[in-house]
mmCIF file of N, CA and C in Angstrom:
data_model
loop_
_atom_site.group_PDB
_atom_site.id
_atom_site.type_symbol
_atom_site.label_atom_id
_atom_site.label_comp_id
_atom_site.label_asym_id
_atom_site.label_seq_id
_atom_site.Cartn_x
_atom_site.Cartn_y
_atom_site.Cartn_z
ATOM 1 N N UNK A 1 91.721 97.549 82.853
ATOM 2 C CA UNK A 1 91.891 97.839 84.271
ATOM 3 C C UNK A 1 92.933 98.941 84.473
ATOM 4 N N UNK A 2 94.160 99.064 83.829
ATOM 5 C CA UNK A 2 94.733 99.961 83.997
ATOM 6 C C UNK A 2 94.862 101.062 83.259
ATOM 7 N N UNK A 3 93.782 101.475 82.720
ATOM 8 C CA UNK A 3 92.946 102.868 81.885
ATOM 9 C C UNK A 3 92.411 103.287 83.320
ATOM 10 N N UNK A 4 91.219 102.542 83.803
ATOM 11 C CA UNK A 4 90.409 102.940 85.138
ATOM 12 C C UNK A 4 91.305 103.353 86.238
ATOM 13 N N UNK A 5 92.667 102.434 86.345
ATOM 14 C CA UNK A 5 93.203 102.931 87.567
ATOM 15 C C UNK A 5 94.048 104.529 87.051
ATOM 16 N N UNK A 6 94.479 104.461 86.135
ATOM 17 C CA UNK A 6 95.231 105.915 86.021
ATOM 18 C C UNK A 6 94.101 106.876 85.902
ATOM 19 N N UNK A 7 92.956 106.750 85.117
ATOM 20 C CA UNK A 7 92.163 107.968 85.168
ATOM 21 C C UNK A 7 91.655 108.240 86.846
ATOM 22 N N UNK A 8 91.452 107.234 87.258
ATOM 23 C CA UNK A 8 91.076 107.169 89.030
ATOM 24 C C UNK A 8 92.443 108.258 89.660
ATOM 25 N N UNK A 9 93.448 108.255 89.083
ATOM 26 C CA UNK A 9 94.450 108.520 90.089
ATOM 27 C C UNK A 9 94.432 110.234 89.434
ATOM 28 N N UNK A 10 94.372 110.245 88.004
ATOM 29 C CA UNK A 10 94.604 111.390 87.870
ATOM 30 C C UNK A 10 93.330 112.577 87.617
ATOM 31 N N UNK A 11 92.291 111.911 88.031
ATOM 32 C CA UNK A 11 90.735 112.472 88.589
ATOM 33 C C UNK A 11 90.900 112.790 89.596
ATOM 34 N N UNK A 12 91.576 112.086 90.989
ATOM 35 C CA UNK A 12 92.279 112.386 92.030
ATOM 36 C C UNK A 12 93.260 113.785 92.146
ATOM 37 N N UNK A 13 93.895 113.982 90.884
ATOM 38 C CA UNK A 13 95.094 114.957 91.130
ATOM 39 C C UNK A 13 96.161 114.259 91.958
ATOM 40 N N UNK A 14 96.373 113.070 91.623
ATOM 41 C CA UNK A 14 97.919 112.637 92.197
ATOM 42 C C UNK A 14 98.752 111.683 91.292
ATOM 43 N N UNK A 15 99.894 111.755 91.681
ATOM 44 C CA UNK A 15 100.902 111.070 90.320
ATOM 45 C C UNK A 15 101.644 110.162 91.060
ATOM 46 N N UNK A 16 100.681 108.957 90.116
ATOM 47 C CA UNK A 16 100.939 107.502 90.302
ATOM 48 C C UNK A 16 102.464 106.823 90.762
ATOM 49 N N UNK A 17 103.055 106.398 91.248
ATOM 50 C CA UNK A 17 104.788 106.715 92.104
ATOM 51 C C UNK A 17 104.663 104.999 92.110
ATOM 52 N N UNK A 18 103.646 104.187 91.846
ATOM 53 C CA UNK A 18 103.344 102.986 91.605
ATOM 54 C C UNK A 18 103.305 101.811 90.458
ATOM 55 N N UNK A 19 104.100 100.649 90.165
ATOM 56 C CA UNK A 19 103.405 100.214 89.032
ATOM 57 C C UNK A 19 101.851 100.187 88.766
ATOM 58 N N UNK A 20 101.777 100.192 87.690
ATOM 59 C CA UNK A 20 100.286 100.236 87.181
ATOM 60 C C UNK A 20 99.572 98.552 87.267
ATOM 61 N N UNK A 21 100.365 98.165 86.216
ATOM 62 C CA UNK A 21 100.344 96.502 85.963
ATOM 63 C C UNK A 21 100.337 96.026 87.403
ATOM 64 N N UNK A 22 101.106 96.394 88.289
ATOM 65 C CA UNK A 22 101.580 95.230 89.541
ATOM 66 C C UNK A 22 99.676 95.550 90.531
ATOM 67 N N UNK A 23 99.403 96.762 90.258
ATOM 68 C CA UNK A 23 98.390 97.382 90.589
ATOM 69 C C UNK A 23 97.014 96.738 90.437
ATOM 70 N N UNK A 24 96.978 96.971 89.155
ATOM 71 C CA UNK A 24 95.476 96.269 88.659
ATOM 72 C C UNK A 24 95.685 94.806 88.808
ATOM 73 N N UNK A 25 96.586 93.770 89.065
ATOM 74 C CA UNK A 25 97.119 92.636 89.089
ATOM 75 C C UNK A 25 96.979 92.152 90.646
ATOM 76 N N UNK A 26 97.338 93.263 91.783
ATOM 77 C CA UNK A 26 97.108 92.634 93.140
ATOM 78 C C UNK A 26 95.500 92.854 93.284
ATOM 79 N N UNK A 27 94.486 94.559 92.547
ATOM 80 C CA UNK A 27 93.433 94.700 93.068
ATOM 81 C C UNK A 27 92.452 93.579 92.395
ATOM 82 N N UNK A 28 92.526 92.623 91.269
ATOM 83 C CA UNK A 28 91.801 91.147 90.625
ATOM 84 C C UNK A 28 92.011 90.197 91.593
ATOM 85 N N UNK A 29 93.658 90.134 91.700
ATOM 86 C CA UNK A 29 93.437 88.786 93.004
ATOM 87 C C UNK A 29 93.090 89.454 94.191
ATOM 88 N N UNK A 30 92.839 90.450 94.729
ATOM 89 C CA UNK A 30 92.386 90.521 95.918
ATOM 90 C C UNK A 30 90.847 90.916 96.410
ATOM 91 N N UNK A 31 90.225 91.050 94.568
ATOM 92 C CA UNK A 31 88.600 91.091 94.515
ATOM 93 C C UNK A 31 88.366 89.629 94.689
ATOM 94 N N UNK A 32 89.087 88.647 93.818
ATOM 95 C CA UNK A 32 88.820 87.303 93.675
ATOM 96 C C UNK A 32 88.680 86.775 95.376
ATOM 97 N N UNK A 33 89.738 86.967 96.006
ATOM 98 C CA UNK A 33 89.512 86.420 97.592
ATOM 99 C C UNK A 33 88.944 87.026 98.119
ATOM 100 N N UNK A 34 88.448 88.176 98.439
ATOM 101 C CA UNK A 34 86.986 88.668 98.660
ATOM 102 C C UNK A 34 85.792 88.917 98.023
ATOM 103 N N UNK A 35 84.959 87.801 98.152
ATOM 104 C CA UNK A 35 83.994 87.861 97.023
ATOM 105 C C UNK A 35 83.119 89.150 97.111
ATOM 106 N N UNK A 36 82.634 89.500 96.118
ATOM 107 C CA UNK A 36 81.201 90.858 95.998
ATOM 108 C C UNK A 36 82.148 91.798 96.072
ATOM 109 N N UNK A 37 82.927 92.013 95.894
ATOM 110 C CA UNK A 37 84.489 92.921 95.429
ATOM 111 C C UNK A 37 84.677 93.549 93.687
ATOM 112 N N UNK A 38 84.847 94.529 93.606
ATOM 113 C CA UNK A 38 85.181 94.567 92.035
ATOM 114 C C UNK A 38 86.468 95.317 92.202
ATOM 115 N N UNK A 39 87.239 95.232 91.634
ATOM 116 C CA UNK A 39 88.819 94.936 91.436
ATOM 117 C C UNK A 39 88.796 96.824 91.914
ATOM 118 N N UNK A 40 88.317 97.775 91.203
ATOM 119 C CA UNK A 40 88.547 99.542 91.420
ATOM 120 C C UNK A 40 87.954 99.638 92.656
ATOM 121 N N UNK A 41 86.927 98.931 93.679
ATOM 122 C CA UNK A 41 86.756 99.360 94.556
ATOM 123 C C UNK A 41 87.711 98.980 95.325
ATOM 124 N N UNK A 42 88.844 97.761 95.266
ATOM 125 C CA UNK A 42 89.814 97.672 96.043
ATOM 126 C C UNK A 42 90.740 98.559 96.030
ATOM 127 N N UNK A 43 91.022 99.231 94.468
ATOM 128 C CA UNK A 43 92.166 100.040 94.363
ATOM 129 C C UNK A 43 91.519 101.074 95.203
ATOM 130 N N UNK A 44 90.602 101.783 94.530
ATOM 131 C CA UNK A 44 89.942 103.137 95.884
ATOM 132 C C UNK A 44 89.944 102.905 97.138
ATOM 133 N N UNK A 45 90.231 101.771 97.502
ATOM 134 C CA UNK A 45 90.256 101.258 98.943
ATOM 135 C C UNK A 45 91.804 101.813 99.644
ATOM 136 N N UNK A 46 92.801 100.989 98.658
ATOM 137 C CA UNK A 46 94.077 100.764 98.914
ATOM 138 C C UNK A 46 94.784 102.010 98.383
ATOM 139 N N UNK A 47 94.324 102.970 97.666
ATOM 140 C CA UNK A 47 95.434 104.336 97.077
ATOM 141 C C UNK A 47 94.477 105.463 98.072
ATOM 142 N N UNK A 48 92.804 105.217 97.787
ATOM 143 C CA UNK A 48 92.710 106.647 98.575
ATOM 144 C C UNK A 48 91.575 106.347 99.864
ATOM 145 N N UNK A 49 91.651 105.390 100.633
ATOM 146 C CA UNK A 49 91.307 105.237 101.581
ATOM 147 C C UNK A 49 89.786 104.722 101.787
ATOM 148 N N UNK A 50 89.564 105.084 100.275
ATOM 149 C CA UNK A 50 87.986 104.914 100.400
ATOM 150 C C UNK A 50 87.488 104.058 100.917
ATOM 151 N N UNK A 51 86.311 103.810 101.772
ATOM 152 C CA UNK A 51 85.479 102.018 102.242
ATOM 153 C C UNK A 51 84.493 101.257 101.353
ATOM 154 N N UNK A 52 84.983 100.274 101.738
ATOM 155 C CA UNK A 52 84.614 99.446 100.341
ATOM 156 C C UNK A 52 82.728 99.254 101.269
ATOM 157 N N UNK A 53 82.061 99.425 100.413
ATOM 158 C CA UNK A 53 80.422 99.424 101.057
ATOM 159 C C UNK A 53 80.813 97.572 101.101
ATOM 160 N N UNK A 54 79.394 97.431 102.116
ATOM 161 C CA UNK A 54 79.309 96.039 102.058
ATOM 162 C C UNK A 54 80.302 94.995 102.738
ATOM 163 N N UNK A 55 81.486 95.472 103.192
ATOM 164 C CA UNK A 55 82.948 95.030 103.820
ATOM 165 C C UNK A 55 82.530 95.894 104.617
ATOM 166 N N UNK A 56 83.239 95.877 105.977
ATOM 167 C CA UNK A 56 83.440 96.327 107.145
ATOM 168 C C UNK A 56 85.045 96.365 106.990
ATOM 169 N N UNK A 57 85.447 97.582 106.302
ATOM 170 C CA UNK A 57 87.069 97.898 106.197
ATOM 171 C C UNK A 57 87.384 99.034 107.410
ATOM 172 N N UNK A 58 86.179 99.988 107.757
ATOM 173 C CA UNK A 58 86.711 100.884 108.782
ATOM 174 C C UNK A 58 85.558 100.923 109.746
ATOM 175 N N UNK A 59 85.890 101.007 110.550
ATOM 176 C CA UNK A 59 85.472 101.432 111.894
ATOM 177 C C UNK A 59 85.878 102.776 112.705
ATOM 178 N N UNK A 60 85.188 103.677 113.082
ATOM 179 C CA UNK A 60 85.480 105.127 113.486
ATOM 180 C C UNK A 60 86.797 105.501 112.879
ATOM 181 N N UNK A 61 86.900 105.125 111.829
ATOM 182 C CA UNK A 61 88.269 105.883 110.958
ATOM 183 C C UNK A 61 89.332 105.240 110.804
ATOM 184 N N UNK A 62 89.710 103.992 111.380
ATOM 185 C CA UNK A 62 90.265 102.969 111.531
ATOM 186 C C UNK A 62 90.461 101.549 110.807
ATOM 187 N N UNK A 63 90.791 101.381 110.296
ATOM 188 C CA UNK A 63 90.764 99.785 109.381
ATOM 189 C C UNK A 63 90.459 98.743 110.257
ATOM 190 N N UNK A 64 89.226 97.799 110.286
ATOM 191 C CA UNK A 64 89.036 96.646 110.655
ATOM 192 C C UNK A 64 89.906 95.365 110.537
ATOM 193 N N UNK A 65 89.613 94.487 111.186
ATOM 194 C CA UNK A 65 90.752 93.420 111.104
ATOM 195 C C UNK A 65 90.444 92.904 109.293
ATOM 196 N N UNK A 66 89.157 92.668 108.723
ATOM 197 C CA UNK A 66 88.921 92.646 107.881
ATOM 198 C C UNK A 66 89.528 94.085 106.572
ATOM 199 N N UNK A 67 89.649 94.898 106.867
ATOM 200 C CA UNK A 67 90.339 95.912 106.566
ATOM 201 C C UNK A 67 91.910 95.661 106.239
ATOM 202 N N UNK A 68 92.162 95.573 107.019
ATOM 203 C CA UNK A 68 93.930 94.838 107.356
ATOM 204 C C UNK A 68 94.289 94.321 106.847
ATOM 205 N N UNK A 69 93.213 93.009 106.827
ATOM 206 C CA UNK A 69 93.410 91.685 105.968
ATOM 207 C C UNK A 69 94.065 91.778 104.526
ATOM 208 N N UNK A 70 92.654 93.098 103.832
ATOM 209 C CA UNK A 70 92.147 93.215 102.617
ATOM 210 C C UNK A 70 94.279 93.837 102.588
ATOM 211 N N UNK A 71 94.472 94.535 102.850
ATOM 212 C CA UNK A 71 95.430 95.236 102.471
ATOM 213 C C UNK A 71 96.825 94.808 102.448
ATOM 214 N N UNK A 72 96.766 93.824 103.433
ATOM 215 C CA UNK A 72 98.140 92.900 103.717
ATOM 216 C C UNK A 72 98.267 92.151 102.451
ATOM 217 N N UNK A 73 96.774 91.280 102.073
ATOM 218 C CA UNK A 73 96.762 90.290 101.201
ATOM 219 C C UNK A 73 97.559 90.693 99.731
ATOM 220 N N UNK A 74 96.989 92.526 99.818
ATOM 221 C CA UNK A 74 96.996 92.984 98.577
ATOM 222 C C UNK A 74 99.020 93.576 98.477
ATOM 223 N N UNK A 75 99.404 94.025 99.165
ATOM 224 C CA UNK A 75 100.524 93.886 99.223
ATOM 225 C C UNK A 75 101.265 93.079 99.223
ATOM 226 N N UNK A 76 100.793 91.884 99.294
ATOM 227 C CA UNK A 76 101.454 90.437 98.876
ATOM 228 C C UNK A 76 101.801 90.198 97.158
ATOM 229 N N UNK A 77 100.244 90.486 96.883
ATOM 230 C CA UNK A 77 99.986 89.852 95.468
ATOM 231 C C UNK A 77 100.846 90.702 94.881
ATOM 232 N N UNK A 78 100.930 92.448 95.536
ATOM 233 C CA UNK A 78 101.487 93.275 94.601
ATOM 234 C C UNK A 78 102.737 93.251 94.244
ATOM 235 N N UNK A 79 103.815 92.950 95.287
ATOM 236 C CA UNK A 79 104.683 92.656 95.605
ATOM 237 C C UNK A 79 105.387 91.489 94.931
ATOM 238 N N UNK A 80 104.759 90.413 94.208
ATOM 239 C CA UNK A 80 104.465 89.092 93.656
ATOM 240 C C UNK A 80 104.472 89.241 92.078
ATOM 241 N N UNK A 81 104.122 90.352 91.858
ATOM 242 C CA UNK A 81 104.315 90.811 90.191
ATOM 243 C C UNK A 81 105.454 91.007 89.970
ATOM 244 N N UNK A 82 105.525 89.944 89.057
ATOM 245 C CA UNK A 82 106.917 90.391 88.299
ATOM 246 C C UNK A 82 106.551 90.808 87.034
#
């Protein structure tokens, strides 16, 4: 998981300012509580905005309450790594 997230970031052209570990660690538990989730579509969700198909994360450009959710939750878990 954290091969995929650094090549994701640096396919991107941006330098990761994030743990890696705490990373791939909140985007598993936060695929796990949203089911039909796979762990990189959360990170693409949560580093570059992307919408997760199948979730209703944005609305006219905007994050859904479901959106919100996804991101609060995930700043929890991330936050939670020690």
């Amino acid at each position: 998981m954290n091969k995929k997230i650094l090549k994701y970031v640096k396919d991107e052209g941006w330098t990761l300012r994030h743990d890696v570990d705490a990373l791939a660690f909140a985007a598993e538990k936060t695929a796990n509580l949203f089911s039909d989730i796979e762990p990189m579509e959360v990170v693409r969700f949560m580093l570059g905005d992307v919408p997760i198909k199948g979730h209703f994360t944005h609305s006219y450009g905007f994050h859904t309450r479901e959106g919100r959710a996804m991101r609060e939750f995930f700043g929890t878990k991330y936050n939670e790594y020690e």
